[in-house]
PDB file of C-alpha atoms in Angstrom:
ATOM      1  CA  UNK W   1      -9.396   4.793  17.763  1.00 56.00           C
ATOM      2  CA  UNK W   2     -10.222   1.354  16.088  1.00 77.00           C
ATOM      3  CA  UNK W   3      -7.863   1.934  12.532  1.00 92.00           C
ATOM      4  CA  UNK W   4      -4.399  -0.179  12.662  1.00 96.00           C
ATOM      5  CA  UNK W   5      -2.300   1.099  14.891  1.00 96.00           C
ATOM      6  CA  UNK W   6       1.891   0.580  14.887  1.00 97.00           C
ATOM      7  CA  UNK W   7       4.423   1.068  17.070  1.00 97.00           C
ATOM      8  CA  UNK W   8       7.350   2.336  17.544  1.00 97.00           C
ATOM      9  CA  UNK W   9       6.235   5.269  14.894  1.00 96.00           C
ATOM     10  CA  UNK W  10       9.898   6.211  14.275  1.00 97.00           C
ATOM     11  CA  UNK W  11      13.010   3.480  15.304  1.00 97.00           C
ATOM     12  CA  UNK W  12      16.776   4.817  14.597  1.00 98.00           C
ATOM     13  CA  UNK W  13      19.469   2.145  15.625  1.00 97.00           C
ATOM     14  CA  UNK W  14      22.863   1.478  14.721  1.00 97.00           C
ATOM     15  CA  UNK W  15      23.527  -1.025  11.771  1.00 97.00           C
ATOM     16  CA  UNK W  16      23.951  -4.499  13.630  1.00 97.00           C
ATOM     17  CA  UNK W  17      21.300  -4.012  16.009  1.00 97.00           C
ATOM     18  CA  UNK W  18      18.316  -5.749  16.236  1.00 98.00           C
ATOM     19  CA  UNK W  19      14.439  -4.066  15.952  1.00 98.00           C
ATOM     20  CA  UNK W  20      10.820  -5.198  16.339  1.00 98.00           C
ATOM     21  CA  UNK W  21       7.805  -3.529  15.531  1.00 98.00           C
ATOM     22  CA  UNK W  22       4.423  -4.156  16.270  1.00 98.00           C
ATOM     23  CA  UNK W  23       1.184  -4.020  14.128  1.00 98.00           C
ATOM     24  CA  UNK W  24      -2.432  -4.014  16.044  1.00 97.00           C
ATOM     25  CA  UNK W  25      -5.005  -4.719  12.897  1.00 96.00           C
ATOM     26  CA  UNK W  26      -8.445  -3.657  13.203  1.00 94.00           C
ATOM     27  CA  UNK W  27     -10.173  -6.044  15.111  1.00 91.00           C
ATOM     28  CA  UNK W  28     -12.663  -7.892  13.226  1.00 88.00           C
ATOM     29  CA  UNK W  29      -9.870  -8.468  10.148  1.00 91.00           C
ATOM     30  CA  UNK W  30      -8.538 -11.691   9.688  1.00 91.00           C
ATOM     31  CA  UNK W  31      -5.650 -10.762   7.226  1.00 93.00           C
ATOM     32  CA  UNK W  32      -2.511  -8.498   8.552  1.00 95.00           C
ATOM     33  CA  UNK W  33      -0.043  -7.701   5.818  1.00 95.00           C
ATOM     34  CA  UNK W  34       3.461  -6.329   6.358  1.00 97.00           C
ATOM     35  CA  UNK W  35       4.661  -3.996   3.484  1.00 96.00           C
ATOM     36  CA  UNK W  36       7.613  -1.244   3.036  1.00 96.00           C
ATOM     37  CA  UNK W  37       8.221   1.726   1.594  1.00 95.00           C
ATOM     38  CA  UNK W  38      11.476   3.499   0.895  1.00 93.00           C
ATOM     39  CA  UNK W  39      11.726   6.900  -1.058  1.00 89.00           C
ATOM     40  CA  UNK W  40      10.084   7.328  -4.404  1.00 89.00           C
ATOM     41  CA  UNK W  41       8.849   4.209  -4.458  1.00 92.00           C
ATOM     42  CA  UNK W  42       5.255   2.244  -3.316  1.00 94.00           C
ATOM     43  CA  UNK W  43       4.885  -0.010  -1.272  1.00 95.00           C
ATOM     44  CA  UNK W  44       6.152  -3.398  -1.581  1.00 95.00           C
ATOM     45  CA  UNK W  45       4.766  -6.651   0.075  1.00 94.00           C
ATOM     46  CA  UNK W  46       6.741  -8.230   2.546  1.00 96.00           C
ATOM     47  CA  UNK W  47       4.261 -10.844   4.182  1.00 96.00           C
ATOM     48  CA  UNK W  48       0.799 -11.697   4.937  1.00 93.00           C
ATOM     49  CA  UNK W  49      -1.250 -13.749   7.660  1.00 94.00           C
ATOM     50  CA  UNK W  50      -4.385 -15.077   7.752  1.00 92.00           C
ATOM     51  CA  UNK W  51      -5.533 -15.380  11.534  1.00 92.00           C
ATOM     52  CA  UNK W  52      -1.907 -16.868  12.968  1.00 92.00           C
ATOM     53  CA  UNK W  53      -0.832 -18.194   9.754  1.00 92.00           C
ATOM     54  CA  UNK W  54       1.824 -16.666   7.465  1.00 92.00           C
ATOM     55  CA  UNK W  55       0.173 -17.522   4.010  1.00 90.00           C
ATOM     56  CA  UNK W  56       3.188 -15.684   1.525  1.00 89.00           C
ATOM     57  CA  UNK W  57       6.434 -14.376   2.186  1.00 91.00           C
ATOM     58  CA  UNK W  58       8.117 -12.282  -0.612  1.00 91.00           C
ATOM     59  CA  UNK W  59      11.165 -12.739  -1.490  1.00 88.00           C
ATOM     60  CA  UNK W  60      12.215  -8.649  -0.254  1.00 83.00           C
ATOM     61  CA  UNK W  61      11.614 -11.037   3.308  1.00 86.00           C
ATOM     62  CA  UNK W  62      16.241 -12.233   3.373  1.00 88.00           C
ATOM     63  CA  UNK W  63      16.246 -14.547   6.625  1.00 92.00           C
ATOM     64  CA  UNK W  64      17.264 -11.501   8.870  1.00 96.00           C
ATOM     65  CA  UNK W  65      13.568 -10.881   8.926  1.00 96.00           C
ATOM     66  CA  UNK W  66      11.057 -12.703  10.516  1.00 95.00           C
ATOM     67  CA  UNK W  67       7.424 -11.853  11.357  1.00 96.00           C
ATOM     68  CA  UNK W  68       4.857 -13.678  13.610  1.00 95.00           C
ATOM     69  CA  UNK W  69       1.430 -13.418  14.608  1.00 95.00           C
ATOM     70  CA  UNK W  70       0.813 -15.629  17.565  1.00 90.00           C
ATOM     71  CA  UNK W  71      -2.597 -15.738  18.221  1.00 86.00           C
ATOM     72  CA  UNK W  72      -4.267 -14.502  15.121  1.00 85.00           C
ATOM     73  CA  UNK W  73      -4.415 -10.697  16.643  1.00 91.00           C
ATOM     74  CA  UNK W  74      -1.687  -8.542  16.718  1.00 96.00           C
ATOM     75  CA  UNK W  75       1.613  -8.579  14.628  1.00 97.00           C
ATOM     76  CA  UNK W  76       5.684  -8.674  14.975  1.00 97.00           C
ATOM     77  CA  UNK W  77       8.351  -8.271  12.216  1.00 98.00           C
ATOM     78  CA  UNK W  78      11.717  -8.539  13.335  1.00 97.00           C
ATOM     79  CA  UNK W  79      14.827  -7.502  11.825  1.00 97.00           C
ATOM     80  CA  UNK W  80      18.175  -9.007  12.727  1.00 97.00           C
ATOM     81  CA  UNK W  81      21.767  -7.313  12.514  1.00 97.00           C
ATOM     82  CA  UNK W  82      19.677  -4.206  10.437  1.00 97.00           C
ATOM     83  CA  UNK W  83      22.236  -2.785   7.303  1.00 96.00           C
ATOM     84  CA  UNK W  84      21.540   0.455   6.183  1.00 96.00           C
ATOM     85  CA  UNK W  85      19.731  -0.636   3.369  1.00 95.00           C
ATOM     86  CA  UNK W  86      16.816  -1.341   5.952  1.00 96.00           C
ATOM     87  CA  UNK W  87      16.142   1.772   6.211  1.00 97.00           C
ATOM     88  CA  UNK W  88      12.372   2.633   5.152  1.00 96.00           C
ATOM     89  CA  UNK W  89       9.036   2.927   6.761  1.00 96.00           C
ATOM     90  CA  UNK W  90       7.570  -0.463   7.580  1.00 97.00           C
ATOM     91  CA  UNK W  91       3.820  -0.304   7.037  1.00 97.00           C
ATOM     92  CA  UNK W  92       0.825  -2.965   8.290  1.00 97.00           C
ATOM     93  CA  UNK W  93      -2.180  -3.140   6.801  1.00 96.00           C
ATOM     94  CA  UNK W  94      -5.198  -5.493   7.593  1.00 94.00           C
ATOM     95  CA  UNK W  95      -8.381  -6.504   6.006  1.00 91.00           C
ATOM     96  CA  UNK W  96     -11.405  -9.005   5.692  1.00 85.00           C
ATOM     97  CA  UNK W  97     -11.046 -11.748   3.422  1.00 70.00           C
ATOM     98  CA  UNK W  98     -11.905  -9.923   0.570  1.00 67.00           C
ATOM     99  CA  UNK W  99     -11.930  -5.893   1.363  1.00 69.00           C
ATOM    100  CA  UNK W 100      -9.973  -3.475   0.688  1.00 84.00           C
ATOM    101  CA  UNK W 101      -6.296  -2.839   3.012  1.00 90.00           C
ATOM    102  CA  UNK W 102      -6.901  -0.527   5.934  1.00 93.00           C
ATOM    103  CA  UNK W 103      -2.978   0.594   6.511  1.00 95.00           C
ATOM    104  CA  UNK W 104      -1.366   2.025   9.729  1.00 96.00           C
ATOM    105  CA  UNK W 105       0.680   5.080  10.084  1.00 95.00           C
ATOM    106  CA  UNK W 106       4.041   3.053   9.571  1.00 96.00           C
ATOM    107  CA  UNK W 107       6.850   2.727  11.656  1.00 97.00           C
ATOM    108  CA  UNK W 108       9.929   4.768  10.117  1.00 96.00           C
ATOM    109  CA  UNK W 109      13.225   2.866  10.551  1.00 97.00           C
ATOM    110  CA  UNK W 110      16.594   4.645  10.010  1.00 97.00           C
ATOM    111  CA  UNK W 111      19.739   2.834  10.500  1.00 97.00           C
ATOM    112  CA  UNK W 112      22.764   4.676  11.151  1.00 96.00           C
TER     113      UNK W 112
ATOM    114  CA  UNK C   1      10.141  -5.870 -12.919  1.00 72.00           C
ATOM    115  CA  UNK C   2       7.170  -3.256 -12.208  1.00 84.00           C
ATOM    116  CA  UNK C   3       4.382  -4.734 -12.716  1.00 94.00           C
ATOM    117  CA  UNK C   4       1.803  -1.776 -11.528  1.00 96.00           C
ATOM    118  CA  UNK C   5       3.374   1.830 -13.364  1.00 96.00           C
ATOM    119  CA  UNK C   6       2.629   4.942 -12.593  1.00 97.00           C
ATOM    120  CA  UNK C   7       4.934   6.823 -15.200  1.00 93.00           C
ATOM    121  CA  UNK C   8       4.145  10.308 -13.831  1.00 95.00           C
ATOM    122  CA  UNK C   9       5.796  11.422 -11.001  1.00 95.00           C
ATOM    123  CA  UNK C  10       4.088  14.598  -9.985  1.00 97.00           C
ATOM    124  CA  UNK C  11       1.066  16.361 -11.697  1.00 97.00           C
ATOM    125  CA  UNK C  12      -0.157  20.096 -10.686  1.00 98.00           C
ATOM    126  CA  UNK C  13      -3.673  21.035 -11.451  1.00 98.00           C
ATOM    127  CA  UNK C  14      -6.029  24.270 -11.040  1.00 98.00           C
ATOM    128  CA  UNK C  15      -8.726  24.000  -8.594  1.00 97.00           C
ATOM    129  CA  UNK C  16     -11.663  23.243  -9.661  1.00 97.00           C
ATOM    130  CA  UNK C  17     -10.601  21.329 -12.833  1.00 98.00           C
ATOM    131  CA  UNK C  18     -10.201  17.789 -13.676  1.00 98.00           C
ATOM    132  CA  UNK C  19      -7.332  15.789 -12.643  1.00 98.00           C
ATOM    133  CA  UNK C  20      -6.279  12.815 -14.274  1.00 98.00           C
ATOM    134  CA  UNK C  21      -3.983   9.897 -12.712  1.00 98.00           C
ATOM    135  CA  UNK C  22      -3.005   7.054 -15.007  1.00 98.00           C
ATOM    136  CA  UNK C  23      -1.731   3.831 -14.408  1.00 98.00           C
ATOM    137  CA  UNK C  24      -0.625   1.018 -16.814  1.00 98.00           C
ATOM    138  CA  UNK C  25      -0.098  -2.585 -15.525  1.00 97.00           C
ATOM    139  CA  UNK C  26       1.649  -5.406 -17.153  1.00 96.00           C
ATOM    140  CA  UNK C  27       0.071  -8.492 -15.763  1.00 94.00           C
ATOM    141  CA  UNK C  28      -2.837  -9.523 -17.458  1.00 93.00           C
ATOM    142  CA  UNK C  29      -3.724 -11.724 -14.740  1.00 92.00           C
ATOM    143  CA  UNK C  30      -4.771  -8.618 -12.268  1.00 93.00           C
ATOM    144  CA  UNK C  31      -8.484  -8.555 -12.044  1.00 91.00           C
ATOM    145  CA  UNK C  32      -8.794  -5.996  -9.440  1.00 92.00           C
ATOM    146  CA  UNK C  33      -7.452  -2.591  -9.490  1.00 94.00           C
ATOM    147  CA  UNK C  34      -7.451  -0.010  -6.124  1.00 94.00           C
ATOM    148  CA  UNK C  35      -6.735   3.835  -5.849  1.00 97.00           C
ATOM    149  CA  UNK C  36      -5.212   4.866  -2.261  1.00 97.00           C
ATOM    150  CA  UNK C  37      -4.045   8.512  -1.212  1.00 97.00           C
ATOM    151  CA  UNK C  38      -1.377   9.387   1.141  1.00 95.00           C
ATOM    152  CA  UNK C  39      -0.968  12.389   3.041  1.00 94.00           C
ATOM    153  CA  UNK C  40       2.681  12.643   4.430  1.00 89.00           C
ATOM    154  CA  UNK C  41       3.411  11.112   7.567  1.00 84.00           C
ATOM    155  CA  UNK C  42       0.363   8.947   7.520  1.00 89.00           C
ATOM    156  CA  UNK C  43      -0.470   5.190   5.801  1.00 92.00           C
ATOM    157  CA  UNK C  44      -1.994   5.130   2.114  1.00 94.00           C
ATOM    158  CA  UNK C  45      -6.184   5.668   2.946  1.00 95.00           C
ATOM    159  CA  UNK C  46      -8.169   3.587  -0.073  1.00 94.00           C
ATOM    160  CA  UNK C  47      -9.967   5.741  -2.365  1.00 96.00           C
ATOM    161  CA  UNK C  48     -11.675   3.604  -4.729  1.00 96.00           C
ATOM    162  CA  UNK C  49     -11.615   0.110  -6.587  1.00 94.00           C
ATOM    163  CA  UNK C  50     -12.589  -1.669  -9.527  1.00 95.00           C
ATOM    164  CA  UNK C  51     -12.950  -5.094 -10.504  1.00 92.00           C
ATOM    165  CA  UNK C  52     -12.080  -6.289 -14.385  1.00 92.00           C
ATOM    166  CA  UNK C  53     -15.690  -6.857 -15.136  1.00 93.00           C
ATOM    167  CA  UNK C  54     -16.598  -3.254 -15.188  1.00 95.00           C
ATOM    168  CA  UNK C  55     -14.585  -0.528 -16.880  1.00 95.00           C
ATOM    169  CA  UNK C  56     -15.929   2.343 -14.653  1.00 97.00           C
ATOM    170  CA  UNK C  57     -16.697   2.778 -11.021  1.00 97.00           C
ATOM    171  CA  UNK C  58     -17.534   6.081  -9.792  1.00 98.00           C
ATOM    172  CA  UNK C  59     -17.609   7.605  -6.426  1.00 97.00           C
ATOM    173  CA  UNK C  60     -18.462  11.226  -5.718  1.00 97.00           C
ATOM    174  CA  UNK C  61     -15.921  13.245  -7.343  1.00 98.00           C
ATOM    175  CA  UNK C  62     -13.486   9.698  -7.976  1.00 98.00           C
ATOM    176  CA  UNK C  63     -14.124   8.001 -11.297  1.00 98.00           C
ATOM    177  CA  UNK C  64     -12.102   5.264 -12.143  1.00 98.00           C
ATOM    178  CA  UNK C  65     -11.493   3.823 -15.676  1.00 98.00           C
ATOM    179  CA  UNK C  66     -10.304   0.971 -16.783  1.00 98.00           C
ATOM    180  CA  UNK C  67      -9.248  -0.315 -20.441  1.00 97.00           C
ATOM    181  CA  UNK C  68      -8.205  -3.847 -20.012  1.00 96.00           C
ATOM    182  CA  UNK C  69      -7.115  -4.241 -23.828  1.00 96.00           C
ATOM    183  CA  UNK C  70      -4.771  -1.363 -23.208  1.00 97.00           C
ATOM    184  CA  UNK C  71      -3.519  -2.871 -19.670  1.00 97.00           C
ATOM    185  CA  UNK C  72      -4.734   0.908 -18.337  1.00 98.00           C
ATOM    186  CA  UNK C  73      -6.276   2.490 -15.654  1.00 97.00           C
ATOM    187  CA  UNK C  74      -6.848   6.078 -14.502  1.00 98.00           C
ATOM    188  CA  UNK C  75      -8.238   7.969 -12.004  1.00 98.00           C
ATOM    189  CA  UNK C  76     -10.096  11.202 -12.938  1.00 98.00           C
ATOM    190  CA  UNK C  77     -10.863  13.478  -9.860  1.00 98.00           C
ATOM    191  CA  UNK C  78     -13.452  16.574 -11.038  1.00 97.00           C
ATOM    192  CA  UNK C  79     -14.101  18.936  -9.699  1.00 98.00           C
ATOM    193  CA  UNK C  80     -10.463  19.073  -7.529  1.00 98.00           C
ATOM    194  CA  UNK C  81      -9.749  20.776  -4.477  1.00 97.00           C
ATOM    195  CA  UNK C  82      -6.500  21.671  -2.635  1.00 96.00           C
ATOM    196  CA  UNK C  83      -6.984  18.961  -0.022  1.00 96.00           C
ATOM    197  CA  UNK C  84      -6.582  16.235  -2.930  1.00 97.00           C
ATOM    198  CA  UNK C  85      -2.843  17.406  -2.686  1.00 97.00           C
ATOM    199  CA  UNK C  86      -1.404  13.774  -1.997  1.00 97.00           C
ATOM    200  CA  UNK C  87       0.302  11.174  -2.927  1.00 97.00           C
ATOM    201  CA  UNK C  88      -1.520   8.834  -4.811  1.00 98.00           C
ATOM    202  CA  UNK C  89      -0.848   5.371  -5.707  1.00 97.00           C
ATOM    203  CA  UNK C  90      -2.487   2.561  -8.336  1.00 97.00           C
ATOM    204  CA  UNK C  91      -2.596  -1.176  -6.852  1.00 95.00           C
ATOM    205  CA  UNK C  92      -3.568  -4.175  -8.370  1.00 94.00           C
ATOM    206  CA  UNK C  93      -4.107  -7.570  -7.597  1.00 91.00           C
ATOM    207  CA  UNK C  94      -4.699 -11.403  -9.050  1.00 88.00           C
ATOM    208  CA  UNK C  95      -8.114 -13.395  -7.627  1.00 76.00           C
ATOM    209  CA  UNK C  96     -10.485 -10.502  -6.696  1.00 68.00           C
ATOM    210  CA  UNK C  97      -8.242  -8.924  -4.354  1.00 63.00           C
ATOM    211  CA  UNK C  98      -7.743 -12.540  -2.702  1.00 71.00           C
ATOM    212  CA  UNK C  99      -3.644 -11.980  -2.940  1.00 80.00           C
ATOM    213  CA  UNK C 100      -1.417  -9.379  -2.161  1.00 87.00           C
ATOM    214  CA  UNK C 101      -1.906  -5.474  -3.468  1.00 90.00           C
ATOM    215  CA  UNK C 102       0.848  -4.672  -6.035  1.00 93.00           C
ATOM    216  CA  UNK C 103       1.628  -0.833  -6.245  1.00 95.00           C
ATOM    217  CA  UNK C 104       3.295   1.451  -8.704  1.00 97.00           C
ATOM    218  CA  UNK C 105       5.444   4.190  -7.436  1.00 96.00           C
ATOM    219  CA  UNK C 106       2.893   6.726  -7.040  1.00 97.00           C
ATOM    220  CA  UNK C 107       1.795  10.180  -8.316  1.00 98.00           C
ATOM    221  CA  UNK C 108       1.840  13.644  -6.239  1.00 97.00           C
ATOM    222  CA  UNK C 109      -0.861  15.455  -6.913  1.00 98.00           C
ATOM    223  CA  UNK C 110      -0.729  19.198  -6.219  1.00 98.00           C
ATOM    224  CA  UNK C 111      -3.930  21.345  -6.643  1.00 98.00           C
ATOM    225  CA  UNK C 112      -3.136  24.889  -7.189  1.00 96.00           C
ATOM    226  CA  UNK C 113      -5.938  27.606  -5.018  1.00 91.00           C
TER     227      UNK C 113
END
């Protein structure tokens, strides 16, 4: 399977813990984009890299989040002490310069 | 502020007639407008695009329109088919599709056998 691929697929963790998930884009895509999506509602930019570089950050991104991508492949966004407002699937997406997003199966977070 | 709306929440159509999705946007800035689908439990797929230049792109059974004085897009699927059942959301973006996708909220789409 070459599509995005994320894991875990489903994370539930008490409120105060910390989680990481991890985004593998399609190879040959230079941009990775973080996004989330809670109920009723689209998705909603969190971040984006091009290769290793974090090019925008929204401002949905408070400081208890952080997201890397080391070596211009795959992807990590962190959340710190999670509140139950977290809760939502976290989706990656990645694309050439200029295509269209090619988005993973999400990770589903639920914070007790 | 939503900047990408999607003001219908659900739509139910007979198969084999036409389905339309609209979409208004309030940033005249966007110059490139994207349909995805989602199926539950899996990411939104992309379905089809247009760029501000054209007002119609067509794909199959996808047509997309686009009225820039009216800030509105829509989606017209003919003939439909039960497996369009999805969730389907409008996205937009500033520079060509150079900067982030914004999304509306998203329309389900149930076709009726």
């Amino acid at each position: 399977d070459t599509g995005v691929s994320q894991d875990p697929r489903h994370k539930i963790t008490k409120r105060g813990q910390n989680v990481t998930f991890r985004c593998d884009p399609i190879s040959e895509h230079n941009r990775l984009y973080w996004y989330r999506q809670t109920l009723g509602q689209g998705p909603e930019f969190l971040t984006y890299f091009q290769n290793e570089a974090q090019l925008e950050k929204s401002r949905l991104l408070s400081d208890r989040f952080s997201a890397e991508r080391p070596k211009g492949s795959f992807s990590t966004l962190e959340i710190q002490r999670t509140e139950q407002g977290d809760s939502a699937m976290y989706l990656c997406a990645s694309s050439l310069a200029w295509g269209e997003l090619f988005f993973g199966e999400g990770s589903r977070l639920t914070v007790l | 502020d939503q900047q990408v709306k999607q003001n219908s929440p659900s739509l139910s159509v007979q198969e084999g007639r036409i389905s339309i999705l609209n979409c208004d946007y309030t940033n005249s800035m966007f110059d490139y407008f994207l349909w995805y689908k989602k199926y539950p439990a899996e990411g939104p797929t992309f379905l089809i695009s247009i760029s501000s230049i054209k007002d119609k792109n067509e794909d199959g059974r996808f047509t997309v329109f686009l009225n820039k004085s009216a800030k509105h897009l829509s989606l017209h699927i003919v003939p439909s088919q039960p497996g369009d059942s999805a969730v389907y959301f409008c996205a937009a973006s500033v520079d060509t599709g150079n900067t982030p996708l914004v999304f509306g909220k998203g329309t389900r789409l149930s076709v009726i056998a």
